[in-house]
Tab-separated table of C-alpha atoms in Angstrom:
chain	number	residue	atom	x	y	z
W	1	MET	CA	72.945	250.546	59.215
W	2	TRP	CA	75.051	248.518	56.762
W	3	ILE	CA	78.746	248.611	55.884
W	4	GLN	CA	80.447	246.276	53.457
W	5	LYS	CA	84.022	246.096	52.259
W	6	LYS	CA	86.559	243.801	50.631
W	7	ILE	CA	89.635	242.717	52.531
W	8	ASN	CA	92.457	240.986	50.707
W	9	ILE	CA	94.452	238.648	52.924
W	10	SER	CA	98.028	238.325	51.708
W	11	LEU	CA	99.324	234.899	50.686
W	12	LYS	CA	99.656	232.539	53.614
W	13	SER	CA	101.507	229.240	53.778
W	14	ARG	CA	99.441	226.048	53.850
W	15	GLY	CA	97.946	225.776	57.318
W	16	PHE	CA	95.961	227.709	59.889
W	17	HIS	CA	96.639	231.381	60.653
W	18	ILE	CA	95.123	233.932	63.022
W	19	ILE	CA	93.857	237.069	61.289
W	20	THR	CA	91.819	238.737	64.039
W	21	ASP	CA	94.037	241.830	64.201
W	22	GLU	CA	94.263	242.110	60.419
W	23	ILE	CA	90.465	242.060	60.178
W	24	LEU	CA	90.007	244.611	62.970
W	25	THR	CA	92.572	247.004	61.504
W	26	ASN	CA	90.558	247.022	58.307
W	27	THR	CA	87.205	247.675	59.984
W	28	PRO	CA	87.494	250.767	62.209
W	29	GLU	CA	83.744	251.375	61.602
W	30	LEU	CA	83.008	248.538	64.028
W	31	LYS	CA	83.358	250.924	66.988
W	32	ASP	CA	80.183	252.801	65.910
W	33	PHE	CA	77.882	249.791	66.307
W	34	LYS	CA	76.142	249.186	69.631
W	35	ILE	CA	74.548	245.838	68.691
W	36	GLY	CA	75.057	243.969	65.472
W	37	ILE	CA	76.447	241.095	63.454
W	38	PHE	CA	79.886	241.055	61.859
W	39	GLN	CA	79.900	238.688	58.903
W	40	LEU	CA	83.029	237.424	57.172
W	41	PHE	CA	82.818	235.520	53.892
W	42	ILE	CA	85.696	233.966	51.915
W	43	LYS	CA	85.261	233.892	48.131
W	44	HIS	CA	87.205	230.670	47.600
W	45	THR	CA	86.654	226.907	47.624
W	46	SER	CA	90.072	225.772	48.826
W	47	ALA	CA	90.502	228.078	51.817
W	48	SER	CA	88.130	228.572	54.722
W	49	LEU	CA	87.384	230.436	57.957
W	50	THR	CA	86.952	229.193	61.496
W	51	ILE	CA	87.168	230.410	65.104
W	52	ASN	CA	89.485	228.702	67.567
W	53	GLU	CA	92.180	229.064	70.218
W	54	ASN	CA	94.142	232.284	69.831
W	55	VAL	CA	97.328	231.854	71.891
W	56	ASP	CA	99.197	228.599	71.375
W	57	GLN	CA	100.702	228.117	67.918
W	58	THR	CA	100.674	224.332	68.401
W	59	VAL	CA	96.860	224.340	68.225
W	60	ARG	CA	97.132	225.608	64.662
W	61	THR	CA	99.873	223.099	63.833
W	62	ASP	CA	97.705	220.301	65.212
W	63	PHE	CA	94.769	221.535	63.120
W	64	GLU	CA	96.914	221.195	59.990
W	65	SER	CA	98.068	217.699	61.018
W	66	HIS	CA	94.604	216.505	61.869
W	67	PHE	CA	92.795	217.935	58.852
W	68	ASN	CA	95.396	216.152	56.723
W	69	MET	CA	94.127	212.939	58.331
W	70	LEU	CA	90.450	213.858	57.864
W	71	ALA	CA	90.931	214.712	54.185
W	72	PRO	CA	94.088	212.945	53.028
W	73	GLU	CA	95.741	213.332	49.658
W	74	ASN	CA	95.786	210.596	47.033
W	75	GLN	CA	92.721	208.641	48.118
W	76	ASN	CA	92.174	206.010	45.444
W	77	TYR	CA	88.557	207.090	44.928
W	78	TYR	CA	89.364	210.727	44.090
W	79	GLU	CA	88.468	211.588	40.496
W	80	HIS	CA	89.092	215.348	40.721
W	81	THR	CA	92.892	215.169	40.569
W	82	PHE	CA	94.061	217.300	37.643
W	83	GLU	CA	94.982	220.321	39.806
W	84	GLY	CA	97.301	218.241	41.998
W	85	PRO	CA	97.018	216.045	45.085
W	86	ASP	CA	96.316	218.963	47.439
W	87	ASP	CA	93.285	220.183	45.470
W	88	MET	CA	90.475	217.776	46.332
W	89	PRO	CA	91.477	217.634	50.030
W	90	ALA	CA	91.381	221.449	49.997
W	91	HIS	CA	87.776	221.430	48.735
W	92	LEU	CA	86.767	218.908	51.406
W	93	LYS	CA	88.463	220.850	54.204
W	94	ALA	CA	86.813	224.068	53.013
W	95	SER	CA	83.336	222.556	53.384
W	96	LEU	CA	84.135	220.888	56.715
W	97	LEU	CA	85.158	224.253	58.150
W	98	GLY	CA	82.899	226.559	56.166
W	99	SER	CA	83.128	229.739	54.133
W	100	SER	CA	81.658	232.260	56.535
W	101	LEU	CA	81.627	233.413	60.151
W	102	SER	CA	78.977	235.446	61.946
W	103	ILE	CA	80.137	237.122	65.135
W	104	PRO	CA	77.985	239.243	67.460
W	105	ILE	CA	78.920	242.893	67.921
W	106	THR	CA	78.439	244.371	71.395
W	107	ASP	CA	79.308	247.958	72.331
W	108	GLY	CA	81.549	248.568	69.344
W	109	LYS	CA	83.557	245.349	69.606
W	110	LEU	CA	83.437	241.755	68.449
W	111	ASN	CA	81.929	239.790	71.322
W	112	LEU	CA	84.449	236.947	71.129
W	113	GLY	CA	85.420	234.784	74.088
W	114	THR	CA	88.771	235.371	75.766
W	115	TRP	CA	90.414	232.516	73.888
W	116	GLN	CA	88.704	232.928	70.509
W	117	GLY	CA	90.529	234.139	67.423
W	118	ILE	CA	89.611	234.238	63.735
W	119	TYR	CA	91.520	231.710	61.630
W	120	ILE	CA	92.043	231.735	57.897
W	121	CYS	CA	92.673	228.171	56.767
W	122	GLU	CA	94.825	227.911	53.645
W	123	HIS	CA	94.417	224.423	52.235
W	124	ARG	CA	96.545	224.677	49.062
W	125	ASN	CA	100.327	224.201	48.882
W	126	HIS	CA	100.602	227.285	46.732
W	127	GLY	CA	97.529	229.407	47.356
W	128	SER	CA	97.124	233.036	46.496
W	129	GLU	CA	95.897	236.246	48.034
W	130	ARG	CA	92.449	235.438	49.451
W	131	LYS	CA	89.477	237.760	49.069
W	132	LEU	CA	87.134	238.277	52.003
W	133	ILE	CA	83.907	240.280	52.148
W	134	VAL	CA	83.061	241.861	55.495
W	135	THR	CA	79.439	242.846	56.030
W	136	ILE	CA	78.665	244.777	59.213
W	137	GLN	CA	75.085	245.471	60.195
W	138	GLY	CA	73.496	246.691	63.372
W	139	SER	CA	72.247	249.596	65.391
W	140	LEU	CA	74.559	252.552	66.061
W	141	PHE	CA	75.240	254.185	69.409
V	1	MET	CA	64.945	246.096	65.466
V	2	TRP	CA	67.759	244.464	67.428
V	3	ILE	CA	67.822	242.554	70.698
V	4	GLN	CA	70.897	240.980	72.227
V	5	LYS	CA	71.411	239.086	75.456
V	6	LYS	CA	73.731	236.696	77.242
V	7	ILE	CA	72.548	233.225	78.162
V	8	ASN	CA	74.604	231.082	80.493
V	9	ILE	CA	74.131	227.367	79.919
V	10	SER	CA	74.740	225.388	83.090
V	11	LEU	CA	77.506	222.785	83.138
V	12	LYS	CA	76.741	219.808	80.919
V	13	SER	CA	78.450	216.430	80.853
V	14	ARG	CA	80.737	215.662	77.909
V	15	GLY	CA	78.507	214.967	74.927
V	16	PHE	CA	75.616	216.407	72.961
V	17	HIS	CA	72.599	218.028	74.646
V	18	ILE	CA	69.399	219.639	73.376
V	19	ILE	CA	68.908	223.203	74.597
V	20	THR	CA	66.051	224.415	72.385
V	21	ASP	CA	63.632	224.930	75.283
V	22	GLU	CA	66.274	226.548	77.465
V	23	ILE	CA	67.042	229.047	74.690
V	24	LEU	CA	63.383	229.820	74.017
V	25	THR	CA	62.587	230.335	77.695
V	26	ASN	CA	65.290	232.976	77.783
V	27	THR	CA	64.095	234.829	74.681
V	28	PRO	CA	60.401	235.711	75.082
V	29	GLU	CA	61.010	238.744	72.804
V	30	LEU	CA	61.076	236.355	69.843
V	31	LYS	CA	57.282	236.436	69.624
V	32	ASP	CA	57.367	240.113	68.541
V	33	PHE	CA	59.322	239.474	65.341
V	34	LYS	CA	57.451	238.794	62.103
V	35	ILE	CA	60.511	238.043	59.955
V	36	GLY	CA	64.072	237.860	61.163
V	37	ILE	CA	67.232	235.974	62.014
V	38	PHE	CA	67.969	234.428	65.405
V	39	GLN	CA	71.702	234.123	65.901
V	40	LEU	CA	73.361	232.049	68.610
V	41	PHE	CA	77.079	232.335	69.309
V	42	ILE	CA	79.146	230.343	71.811
V	43	LYS	CA	82.128	232.158	73.342
V	44	HIS	CA	84.311	229.052	73.742
V	45	THR	CA	86.759	226.967	71.719
V	46	SER	CA	86.077	223.546	73.227
V	47	ALA	CA	82.287	223.517	73.027
V	48	SER	CA	80.118	224.132	69.984
V	49	LEU	CA	76.601	224.441	68.583
V	50	THR	CA	74.768	222.419	65.948
V	51	ILE	CA	71.237	221.553	64.826
V	52	ASN	CA	70.121	217.935	64.622
V	53	GLU	CA	67.489	215.350	65.490
V	54	ASN	CA	65.441	216.320	68.520
V	55	VAL	CA	63.693	213.145	69.726
V	56	ASP	CA	65.882	210.082	70.020
V	57	GLN	CA	68.592	210.263	72.700
V	58	THR	CA	70.648	207.636	70.853
V	59	VAL	CA	71.326	210.138	68.054
V	60	ARG	CA	73.175	212.295	70.581
V	61	THR	CA	74.998	209.279	72.017
V	62	ASP	CA	76.057	208.267	68.509
V	63	PHE	CA	77.279	211.816	67.852
V	64	GLU	CA	79.555	211.536	70.897
V	65	SER	CA	80.823	208.112	69.792
V	66	HIS	CA	81.452	209.182	66.244
V	67	PHE	CA	83.085	212.526	66.980
V	68	ASN	CA	85.455	210.626	69.276
V	69	MET	CA	86.468	208.686	66.147
V	70	LEU	CA	86.759	211.820	63.990
V	71	ALA	CA	88.937	213.619	66.552
V	72	PRO	CA	90.494	210.944	68.783
V	73	GLU	CA	92.539	211.574	71.866
V	74	ASN	CA	96.281	210.858	72.076
V	75	GLN	CA	97.148	211.117	68.392
V	76	ASN	CA	100.916	210.880	68.207
V	77	TYR	CA	101.153	214.099	66.183
V	78	TYR	CA	99.357	216.291	68.731
V	79	GLU	CA	101.661	218.934	70.210
V	80	HIS	CA	98.999	220.858	72.159
V	81	THR	CA	98.682	218.401	75.023
V	82	PHE	CA	99.376	220.279	78.269
V	83	GLU	CA	95.682	220.718	79.133
V	84	GLY	CA	95.020	216.982	78.940
V	85	PRO	CA	94.107	214.429	76.274
V	86	ASP	CA	90.572	215.770	75.782
V	87	ASP	CA	91.717	219.317	74.996
V	88	MET	CA	93.001	219.187	71.414
V	89	PRO	CA	90.151	216.899	70.273
V	90	ALA	CA	87.773	219.450	71.823
V	91	HIS	CA	89.240	222.257	69.717
V	92	LEU	CA	88.981	220.143	66.551
V	93	LYS	CA	85.375	219.142	67.242
V	94	ALA	CA	84.470	222.764	67.947
V	95	SER	CA	85.654	223.846	64.502
V	96	LEU	CA	84.088	220.859	62.731
V	97	LEU	CA	80.709	221.783	64.207
V	98	GLY	CA	81.051	225.551	64.444
V	99	SER	CA	80.544	228.313	66.967
V	100	SER	CA	77.328	229.867	65.712
V	101	LEU	CA	73.864	229.103	64.373
V	102	SER	CA	71.599	231.343	62.314
V	103	ILE	CA	67.945	230.344	62.307
V	104	PRO	CA	65.151	232.105	60.404
V	105	ILE	CA	62.340	233.674	62.417
V	106	THR	CA	58.845	233.478	60.943
V	107	ASP	CA	55.713	234.858	62.627
V	108	GLY	CA	57.261	235.061	66.082
V	109	LYS	CA	58.823	231.602	66.116
V	110	LEU	CA	62.017	229.841	65.102
V	111	ASN	CA	61.304	228.321	61.693
V	112	LEU	CA	62.899	224.961	62.506
V	113	GLY	CA	61.891	221.714	60.851
V	114	THR	CA	59.772	219.239	62.795
V	115	TRP	CA	62.775	217.138	63.791
V	116	GLN	CA	65.304	219.915	64.343
V	117	GLY	CA	66.609	220.833	67.783
V	118	ILE	CA	69.471	223.044	68.973
V	119	TYR	CA	72.400	221.081	70.408
V	120	ILE	CA	75.128	222.328	72.692
V	121	CYS	CA	78.163	220.107	72.233
V	122	GLU	CA	80.378	219.881	75.328
V	123	HIS	CA	83.728	218.481	74.249
V	124	ARG	CA	85.641	218.634	77.549
V	125	ASN	CA	85.542	215.992	80.305
V	126	HIS	CA	85.174	218.724	82.878
V	127	GLY	CA	83.801	221.779	81.136
V	128	SER	CA	82.189	224.754	82.782
V	129	GLU	CA	79.157	226.945	82.437
V	130	ARG	CA	79.101	228.027	78.781
V	131	LYS	CA	78.346	231.585	77.697
V	132	LEU	CA	76.135	232.175	74.667
V	133	ILE	CA	75.220	235.451	72.986
V	134	VAL	CA	71.799	235.597	71.345
V	135	THR	CA	71.293	238.313	68.749
V	136	ILE	CA	67.773	238.719	67.360
V	137	GLN	CA	67.113	241.030	64.455
V	138	GLY	CA	64.160	241.496	62.172
V	139	SER	CA	60.953	243.326	61.453
V	140	LEU	CA	58.235	243.478	64.095
V	141	PHE	CA	54.557	242.690	63.610
X	1	MET	CA	64.210	245.671	54.385
X	2	TRP	CA	63.339	241.996	54.876
X	3	ILE	CA	62.056	239.340	52.483
X	4	GLN	CA	61.462	235.720	53.383
X	5	LYS	CA	60.144	232.818	51.354
X	6	LYS	CA	59.985	229.044	51.223
X	7	ILE	CA	61.668	227.177	48.399
X	8	ASN	CA	60.978	223.492	47.916
X	9	ILE	CA	63.859	221.636	46.281
X	10	SER	CA	62.611	218.635	44.309
X	11	LEU	CA	63.833	215.174	45.303
X	12	LYS	CA	67.517	214.669	44.575
X	13	SER	CA	69.470	211.421	44.483
X	14	ARG	CA	71.861	210.728	47.372
X	15	GLY	CA	74.883	212.951	46.870
X	16	PHE	CA	75.884	216.549	46.273
X	17	HIS	CA	74.019	218.804	43.823
X	18	ILE	CA	74.416	222.416	42.717
X	19	ILE	CA	71.296	224.515	43.218
X	20	THR	CA	72.611	228.045	42.683
X	21	ASP	CA	70.439	228.701	39.618
X	22	GLU	CA	67.369	227.141	41.218
X	23	ILE	CA	67.771	229.439	44.225
X	24	LEU	CA	68.322	232.554	42.108
X	25	THR	CA	65.316	231.839	39.880
X	26	ASN	CA	63.181	231.783	43.002
X	27	THR	CA	64.528	235.047	44.429
X	28	PRO	CA	64.199	237.798	41.794
X	29	GLU	CA	63.894	240.336	44.672
X	30	LEU	CA	67.643	239.992	45.217
X	31	LYS	CA	68.310	242.562	42.465
X	32	ASP	CA	66.779	245.335	44.617
X	33	PHE	CA	69.325	245.028	47.437
X	34	LYS	CA	72.483	247.138	47.335
X	35	ILE	CA	74.143	245.610	50.418
X	36	GLY	CA	72.831	242.715	52.449
X	37	ILE	CA	72.923	239.131	53.601
X	38	PHE	CA	71.230	236.241	51.817
X	39	GLN	CA	70.499	233.454	54.279
X	40	LEU	CA	69.531	229.921	53.314
X	41	PHE	CA	68.288	227.436	55.907
X	42	ILE	CA	67.366	223.776	55.377
X	43	LYS	CA	64.607	222.414	57.632
X	44	HIS	CA	65.967	218.857	57.788
X	45	THR	CA	68.466	216.798	59.778
X	46	SER	CA	69.600	214.390	57.062
X	47	ALA	CA	70.333	216.865	54.275
X	48	SER	CA	72.558	219.923	54.414
X	49	LEU	CA	73.934	222.954	52.576
X	50	THR	CA	77.479	223.923	51.652
X	51	ILE	CA	79.404	226.090	49.178
X	52	ASN	CA	82.005	224.535	46.923
X	53	GLU	CA	83.390	224.178	43.391
X	54	ASN	CA	80.776	224.843	40.747
X	55	VAL	CA	82.144	223.397	37.490
X	56	ASP	CA	83.555	219.893	37.725
X	57	GLN	CA	81.028	217.171	38.498
X	58	THR	CA	83.800	214.940	39.880
X	59	VAL	CA	84.223	217.291	42.844
X	60	ARG	CA	80.672	216.450	43.873
X	61	THR	CA	81.240	212.736	43.282
X	62	ASP	CA	84.384	212.887	45.407
X	63	PHE	CA	82.432	214.671	48.157
X	64	GLU	CA	79.979	211.771	48.235
X	65	SER	CA	82.810	209.204	48.311
X	66	HIS	CA	84.720	211.002	51.014
X	67	PHE	CA	81.793	211.800	53.287
X	68	ASN	CA	80.933	208.106	53.137
X	69	MET	CA	84.379	207.518	54.654
X	70	LEU	CA	83.965	210.261	57.275
X	71	ALA	CA	80.564	208.962	58.392
X	72	PRO	CA	80.359	205.306	57.325
X	73	GLU	CA	77.317	203.103	57.591
X	74	ASN	CA	77.061	200.192	60.030
X	75	GLN	CA	79.572	201.347	62.635
X	76	ASN	CA	79.307	198.880	65.481
X	77	TYR	CA	78.754	201.652	68.025
X	78	TYR	CA	75.706	203.133	66.308
X	79	GLU	CA	72.558	202.756	68.411
X	80	HIS	CA	70.235	204.875	66.252
X	81	THR	CA	69.683	202.296	63.532
X	82	PHE	CA	65.935	201.688	63.224
X	83	GLU	CA	65.533	203.947	60.181
X	84	GLY	CA	68.160	202.052	58.201
X	85	PRO	CA	71.951	202.095	57.784
X	86	ASP	CA	71.973	205.413	55.910
X	87	ASP	CA	70.152	207.327	58.677
X	88	MET	CA	72.753	207.917	61.392
X	89	PRO	CA	75.493	208.739	58.831
X	90	ALA	CA	73.051	211.243	57.324
X	91	HIS	CA	72.629	213.017	60.673
X	92	LEU	CA	76.402	213.154	61.166
X	93	LYS	CA	77.045	214.503	57.669
X	94	ALA	CA	74.327	217.124	58.151
X	95	SER	CA	76.081	218.525	61.238
X	96	LEU	CA	79.549	218.342	59.679
X	97	LEU	CA	78.347	220.462	56.759
X	98	GLY	CA	75.704	222.571	58.482
X	99	SER	CA	72.116	223.611	58.001
X	100	SER	CA	72.545	227.192	56.849
X	101	LEU	CA	74.542	229.472	54.573
X	102	SER	CA	75.006	233.231	54.831
X	103	ILE	CA	76.180	234.917	51.636
X	104	PRO	CA	76.901	238.629	51.216
X	105	ILE	CA	74.790	240.587	48.738
X	106	THR	CA	76.551	243.298	46.748
X	107	ASP	CA	74.847	245.460	44.113
X	108	GLY	CA	71.871	243.167	43.644
X	109	LYS	CA	73.819	239.921	43.353
X	110	LEU	CA	75.259	237.186	45.549
X	111	ASN	CA	78.909	238.096	46.069
X	112	LEU	CA	80.209	234.576	45.471
X	113	GLY	CA	83.683	233.819	44.158
X	114	THR	CA	84.070	232.737	40.543
X	115	TRP	CA	84.222	229.064	41.430
X	116	GLN	CA	81.671	229.007	44.242
X	117	GLY	CA	78.301	227.330	43.906
X	118	ILE	CA	75.574	226.430	46.396
X	119	TYR	CA	75.302	222.690	47.068
X	120	ILE	CA	72.380	220.801	48.517
X	121	CYS	CA	73.709	217.618	50.116
X	122	GLU	CA	71.193	214.762	50.152
X	123	HIS	CA	72.407	212.173	52.641
X	124	ARG	CA	69.528	209.662	52.510
X	125	ASN	CA	69.146	206.868	49.941
X	126	HIS	CA	65.503	207.782	49.516
X	127	GLY	CA	65.085	211.383	50.620
X	128	SER	CA	62.180	213.615	49.837
X	129	GLU	CA	61.480	217.115	48.645
X	130	ARG	CA	63.562	219.380	50.882
X	131	LYS	CA	62.222	222.622	52.352
X	132	LEU	CA	64.458	225.680	52.440
X	133	ILE	CA	63.778	229.090	53.954
X	134	VAL	CA	65.430	232.045	52.252
X	135	THR	CA	65.742	235.221	54.309
X	136	ILE	CA	67.036	238.306	52.504
X	137	GLN	CA	67.859	241.447	54.421
X	138	GLY	CA	69.724	244.584	53.530
X	139	SER	CA	69.584	248.117	52.224
X	140	LEU	CA	67.873	248.833	48.906
X	141	PHE	CA	69.279	250.864	46.034
């Protein structure tokens, strides 16, 4: 059994944001799957997806601070600079974090750990609505 | 055809550890799949999974050394510090490496390269047993 | 419905290279899938796969420059050095970027964003032909 749909995530400020509830609200079909895989894919090269701590906002703030150290702006060796100083770091961050997530489905729910949430990572200063594709596959009840 | 099970990985010391054999011992059903995908998911935000060199222990030691450089403790901009100096670096390392692996199944076996092994990456000084979900899907012989 | 095949990618110079067309030429079966997942796996520990910007060559050059900063050669703490100074950095880069990609299939095509391309990342000075496994699964038209 396969289900696929687009989800548009409204514009987020630069940084890391939890979207677990937004994703679940858009995928009520999940409850019909006994075992499966829930795949999220982001159709962009300057925003990304990851899974991390879902309670303390300072974790997300620290992610933004630290990824700005791992992929700083204005490195003297950057050649891809015509879209602004935040562009090349955004591409690097996107590949460090990745463009997709695969999460097991168990008994109609995402089988996440207690402290795991889905993050969208907006790496541009002025991003845009971000397009995700959700693909759900598995065996039904 | 879908199979899903929990595997608890016993407490490991901080660092990188090969668990390929431990995973395979727990999934004898793998031999029944002709073509498929073997998905591993870790239900934690301060431990992670990756695939890398499976022979030389110094590769894993160097991973620990280098990831301690990539996500150092006690950065002055960290705000999420109440669980100790190893906590925020653990979250960062977990997202840099990722929480899941998808490995092709071919003729009843994981189709890994000769030098590829499955690593569990324990990022806390005093972690705990780590819970994995294995989801196997594919076509049978 | 499942299809799986090997694709050998000819030797590439150290750096980041787009292989989207090479992959698609080798997988004409993709057009038969209405909804699905296209999985690419690289059977090596010193080369990797990622998705990023598909037009400007300087993005790929900047990736090479920046990953050489993130995982430099000749760190004094490296112990795994007998295969040369480019070996341990190659292993680190491979795990930072990852060994597999999962891309949604929609109406017989990869559902990539406009600017997304598939990169093979060759981290060795003198690599070799690289072996990929493509696993396509989904529902047919």
